[in-house]
Coordinates of C-alpha atoms and ligand atoms in Angstrom, one line a residue:
M19 CA 13.0 -5.4 6.3
R20 CA 12.0 -1.8 6.7
V21 CA 8.5 -0.4 5.8
T22 CA 8.0 3.3 5.2
L23 CA 4.4 4.6 5.2
L24 CA 4.4 7.0 2.3
G25 CA 0.8 8.0 2.6
T26 CA -1.9 7.2 5.2
G27 CA -4.9 9.3 4.1
T28 CA -8.1 8.4 2.5
S29 CA -8.8 9.0 -1.2
H30 CA -9.4 12.8 -0.8
G31 CA -6.2 13.3 1.2
V32 CA -6.0 15.3 4.4
P33 CA -6.4 18.2 4.5
A34 CA -9.4 17.9 2.1
I35 CA -9.9 20.6 -0.5
A36 CA -12.1 23.4 0.8
C37 CA -12.6 22.0 4.3
D38 CA -12.7 24.1 7.4
C39 CA -12.6 21.3 10.0
A40 CA -10.1 21.2 12.9
V41 CA -8.1 18.3 11.5
C42 CA -7.8 19.9 8.0
H43 CA -6.4 23.0 9.8
S44 CA -4.3 21.1 12.4
T45 CA -0.7 22.2 12.9
D46 CA 0.3 18.6 13.8
A47 CA 2.2 17.3 10.9
R48 CA 0.7 13.8 11.6
D49 CA -2.7 15.2 10.6
R50 CA -1.4 15.8 7.0
R51 CA -2.1 12.6 5.1
M52 CA -1.2 11.9 1.5
R53 CA -2.9 9.1 -0.5
P54 CA -2.2 5.6 0.7
S55 CA 1.0 3.8 -0.3
I56 CA 4.0 2.1 1.4
L57 CA 7.6 1.3 0.4
L58 CA 9.2 -2.0 1.5
D59 CA 13.0 -2.1 1.8
L60 CA 13.8 -5.8 1.6
G61 CA 17.4 -5.0 2.7
E62 CA 20.7 -6.2 1.3
M63 CA 20.3 -9.2 -1.0
D64 CA 22.9 -11.3 0.9
A65 CA 21.2 -10.6 4.3
R66 CA 18.0 -12.4 3.1
P67 CA 17.2 -16.0 4.1
G68 CA 16.9 -18.5 1.3
V69 CA 14.0 -18.6 -1.1
G70 CA 10.9 -19.8 0.6
S71 CA 8.7 -22.8 0.1
A72 CA 8.6 -24.8 -3.1
A73 CA 5.1 -23.4 -3.7
V74 CA 6.7 -20.0 -4.3
A75 CA 7.2 -19.5 -8.0
A76 CA 10.5 -17.8 -9.0
S77 CA 9.9 -14.3 -10.2
P78 CA 11.3 -13.2 -13.6
T79 CA 12.6 -10.1 -11.9
A80 CA 14.2 -11.9 -8.9
A81 CA 17.7 -10.4 -9.4
A82 CA 18.6 -7.3 -7.3
V83 CA 15.2 -6.4 -6.2
R84 CA 15.3 -4.3 -3.0
Y85 CA 12.7 -1.5 -3.0
V86 CA 9.1 -2.6 -3.5
L87 CA 6.4 0.1 -3.8
V88 CA 2.9 -0.9 -2.9
D89 CA 0.6 1.2 -5.2
T90 CA 1.4 4.2 -7.3
G91 CA -0.9 6.7 -5.6
T92 CA -2.0 10.2 -6.7
D93 CA 0.8 11.7 -4.5
L94 CA 3.7 9.5 -5.6
R95 CA 6.0 12.3 -6.8
A96 CA 5.5 14.3 -3.6
Q97 CA 6.0 11.2 -1.5
A98 CA 9.2 10.2 -3.4
L99 CA 10.6 13.7 -2.8
A100 CA 9.5 13.9 0.9
Y101 CA 10.9 10.5 1.8
N102 CA 13.8 10.3 -0.6
V103 CA 12.6 7.3 -2.5
R104 CA 15.6 7.0 -4.9
R105 CA 14.8 3.5 -6.3
V106 CA 11.8 1.4 -7.1
D107 CA 12.6 -2.2 -8.2
A108 CA 9.1 -3.6 -8.2
I109 CA 5.5 -2.5 -7.7
L110 CA 2.6 -4.4 -6.1
F111 CA -0.9 -3.1 -6.7
T112 CA -3.7 -3.6 -4.1
H113 CA -6.5 -2.6 -6.6
S114 CA -7.2 0.0 -9.3
H115 CA -9.1 2.7 -7.4
A116 CA -7.8 6.2 -8.5
D117 CA -6.1 7.0 -5.1
H118 CA -3.9 3.8 -5.6
I119 CA -2.9 4.1 -9.2
M120 CA -2.9 7.7 -10.4
G121 CA 0.8 8.2 -9.8
L122 CA 1.7 5.5 -12.3
D123 CA 3.2 7.9 -14.9
E124 CA 5.8 9.0 -12.2
V125 CA 7.5 5.6 -12.7
R126 CA 9.1 7.0 -15.8
R127 CA 11.6 8.8 -13.6
Y128 CA 12.7 5.4 -12.0
N129 CA 13.0 3.9 -15.5
M130 CA 15.3 6.7 -16.4
V131 CA 17.4 6.7 -13.3
Q132 CA 17.7 2.9 -13.2
Q133 CA 17.8 2.3 -17.0
A134 CA 15.4 -0.6 -16.4
T135 CA 11.9 -1.8 -16.9
I136 CA 10.0 -2.2 -13.6
G137 CA 8.0 -5.3 -12.8
C138 CA 4.4 -4.7 -11.7
Y139 CA 2.2 -7.3 -9.9
A140 CA -1.6 -7.2 -9.6
D141 CA -4.7 -9.3 -9.9
A142 CA -6.4 -9.8 -13.2
R143 CA -9.0 -7.1 -12.7
T144 CA -6.5 -4.5 -11.7
L145 CA -4.2 -5.4 -14.6
G146 CA -7.1 -5.0 -17.0
D147 CA -8.1 -1.6 -15.4
L148 CA -4.5 -0.3 -15.7
R149 CA -4.3 -1.3 -19.4
R150 CA -7.5 0.5 -20.0
M151 CA -7.1 3.6 -17.9
F152 CA -3.4 4.1 -18.9
S153 CA -3.9 2.8 -22.5
Y154 CA -1.2 5.2 -23.8
I155 CA 1.4 3.3 -21.7
F156 CA 0.6 0.0 -23.4
E157 CA 0.1 1.1 -27.0
T158 CA 2.8 -0.1 -29.4
G159 CA 4.3 2.2 -32.0
P160 CA 6.7 5.1 -32.0
R161 CA 7.0 7.3 -28.9
A162 CA 7.5 11.0 -28.8
G163 CA 8.2 13.5 -26.1
G164 CA 8.7 12.5 -22.5
G165 CA 7.9 8.8 -23.1
V166 CA 5.9 6.4 -21.1
P167 CA 6.6 4.2 -18.1
R168 CA 8.3 0.9 -19.0
L169 CA 6.6 -1.8 -17.1
S170 CA 6.5 -5.6 -17.1
M171 CA 3.0 -6.7 -15.9
F172 CA 2.6 -10.0 -14.0
E173 CA -0.8 -11.4 -12.9
I174 CA -0.8 -12.6 -9.4
G175 CA -2.2 -16.1 -9.0
G176 CA -1.0 -16.9 -5.4
P177 CA 2.2 -16.5 -3.4
F178 CA 5.2 -15.4 -5.3
S179 CA 8.8 -14.4 -4.8
I180 CA 10.4 -11.0 -5.3
G181 CA 14.2 -10.9 -4.8
G182 CA 14.0 -14.2 -3.0
V183 CA 11.4 -12.9 -0.5
E184 CA 8.0 -14.6 -0.4
V185 CA 5.0 -12.3 -0.9
I186 CA 1.6 -13.6 0.1
P187 CA -1.4 -11.9 -1.5
I188 CA -4.3 -11.7 1.0
P189 CA -7.8 -11.5 -0.6
L190 CA -9.8 -8.8 1.1
M191 CA -13.3 -7.5 0.5
H192 CA -13.5 -3.8 -0.3
G193 CA -17.3 -3.4 -0.4
P194 CA -18.5 -5.8 -3.1
R195 CA -15.0 -5.9 -4.7
E196 CA -12.3 -8.4 -3.9
I197 CA -8.9 -6.7 -3.7
L198 CA -5.4 -7.7 -2.4
G199 CA -3.6 -7.1 0.8
Y200 CA 0.0 -8.3 1.1
R201 CA 2.0 -10.2 3.7
V202 CA 5.8 -10.3 3.8
G203 CA 7.2 -12.3 6.7
S204 CA 5.6 -11.1 9.9
F205 CA 4.3 -7.9 8.3
A206 CA 0.9 -7.4 6.6
Y207 CA -0.5 -4.4 4.8
L208 CA -4.3 -4.5 4.6
T209 CA -5.6 -1.3 3.1
D210 CA -9.1 -0.6 1.6
C211 CA -11.2 -3.3 3.2
N212 CA -14.3 -3.8 5.3
H213 CA -14.2 -7.6 5.5
I214 CA -11.6 -10.3 5.7
P215 CA -12.9 -13.5 4.0
D216 CA -12.7 -16.8 5.9
R217 CA -10.0 -18.1 3.6
S218 CA -7.7 -15.2 4.3
W219 CA -7.5 -15.5 8.1
P220 CA -5.1 -18.5 8.0
L221 CA -2.8 -16.5 5.7
L222 CA -2.5 -13.9 8.5
E223 CA -1.6 -16.2 11.3
G224 CA 1.5 -15.1 13.1
V225 CA 1.5 -11.5 11.7
R226 CA 3.2 -9.3 14.3
T227 CA 3.1 -5.9 12.6
L228 CA -0.1 -5.0 10.9
V229 CA -1.1 -1.9 8.9
L230 CA -4.9 -1.9 8.6
D231 CA -7.6 0.2 7.1
A232 CA -9.6 2.3 9.6
L233 CA -11.3 5.2 7.8
R234 CA -13.2 6.9 10.7
H235 CA -15.5 6.2 13.6
R236 CA -18.7 6.1 11.6
S237 CA -19.3 2.9 9.5
H238 CA -18.7 2.9 5.8
S239 CA -19.7 0.6 3.0
T240 CA -16.2 -0.2 1.8
H241 CA -13.8 0.6 4.7
F242 CA -13.4 -0.6 8.3
S243 CA -14.4 1.8 10.9
V244 CA -12.1 2.2 14.0
D245 CA -14.3 -0.2 16.0
E246 CA -14.4 -2.8 13.2
A247 CA -10.7 -2.6 12.7
L248 CA -10.2 -3.1 16.5
Q249 CA -12.2 -6.3 16.2
V250 CA -9.7 -7.5 13.6
V251 CA -6.9 -6.6 15.9
A252 CA -8.6 -8.5 18.8
R253 CA -8.8 -11.7 16.6
L254 CA -5.3 -11.4 15.0
R255 CA -3.5 -10.1 18.1
P256 CA -0.5 -8.5 16.4
E257 CA 2.2 -6.9 18.5
R258 CA 1.8 -3.6 16.8
T259 CA -1.0 -2.2 14.6
C260 CA -1.1 1.0 12.7
F261 CA -4.3 2.2 11.2
T262 CA -4.2 3.8 7.7
H263 CA -6.5 5.2 4.9
I264 CA -7.6 7.7 7.5
C265 CA -10.1 10.6 6.8
H266 CA -10.3 14.0 8.4
D267 CA -12.7 12.7 11.1
L268 CA -9.7 11.4 13.2
P269 CA -7.3 13.8 14.8
H270 CA -4.0 12.0 15.3
A271 CA -3.1 12.7 18.9
A272 CA -6.6 12.6 20.4
T273 CA -7.5 9.4 18.6
C274 CA -4.2 7.6 19.5
A275 CA -4.8 8.5 23.2
R276 CA -8.1 6.5 23.1
L277 CA -6.8 3.4 21.3
P278 CA -5.7 0.3 23.2
A279 CA -2.0 -0.5 23.8
G280 CA -0.3 -1.7 20.6
V281 CA -2.7 0.2 18.3
E282 CA -2.0 3.6 16.9
L283 CA -2.9 5.8 13.9
A284 CA -0.2 5.6 11.2
Y285 CA 1.2 8.9 9.8
D286 CA 3.0 9.8 6.7
G287 CA 6.7 9.1 7.0
L288 CA 6.3 6.5 9.8
V289 CA 9.0 3.8 9.5
L290 CA 8.4 0.3 10.8
D291 CA 11.4 -2.0 11.3
I292 CA 10.3 -5.6 10.8
T293 CA 12.5 -8.5 12.1
Ligands
LIG13 ZN1 -8.1 3.8 -1.2
LIG14 ZN1 -11.6 18.5 7.0
LIG15 ZN1 -10.3 1.6 -2.8

């Protein structure tokens, strides 16, 4: 499996609008951060091991799913063009904050190219928010103009299978709100969180590559700070950790130089090969 980090910035993006700080004016490309999203390439169908445990429910869209997008962020179109995302076979949503969903309308282009409806997976609250915030997508009746995304919505109730690959939702606390991280094999994506509930730790055992929220050095009410994220790393002990959802307080090179071995700041376009 291959993971591409399409965006590693916080909700404002970096550079932030009308900011004169050093990071927002940096010439290091790794200091330019679009809104958070990743793309999973599950690889060729026949290279995948058999469908996982009996507890894994068969997905209605199991056939020929290879490219799985996590969130449809504000910058989806720019990310798809920058990183040549030519297909999206399924979408996982972490939660319904604007920076994670506002690119949903861009999915029309994949419907058109692939001539197919795209399966979307989210928890009940996020599904409800999507139906309300994008009500025009879910209205029935005649369509005019450029059309609307064609989506099949599935409520996540536990581990499930996409294209024969087991996806494990990981409950996370994002301030007072419970949202979802995701684990696929030895990889986990835990964005937008400031606490990992007790029941989620066993789900993360054996994770070797981790992408984890670390907003900035100062503490925050809904995101891990760098020090808090390092405490998660110390407990989980993955081989490689990449911090994401990064704000303009953290210059890439200087921050990475001070992080322990095996821990780095992610950057847009970073590719992780997961074995
Ligand atoms: Zn966010
Ligand atoms: Zn700035
Ligand atoms: Zn959020």
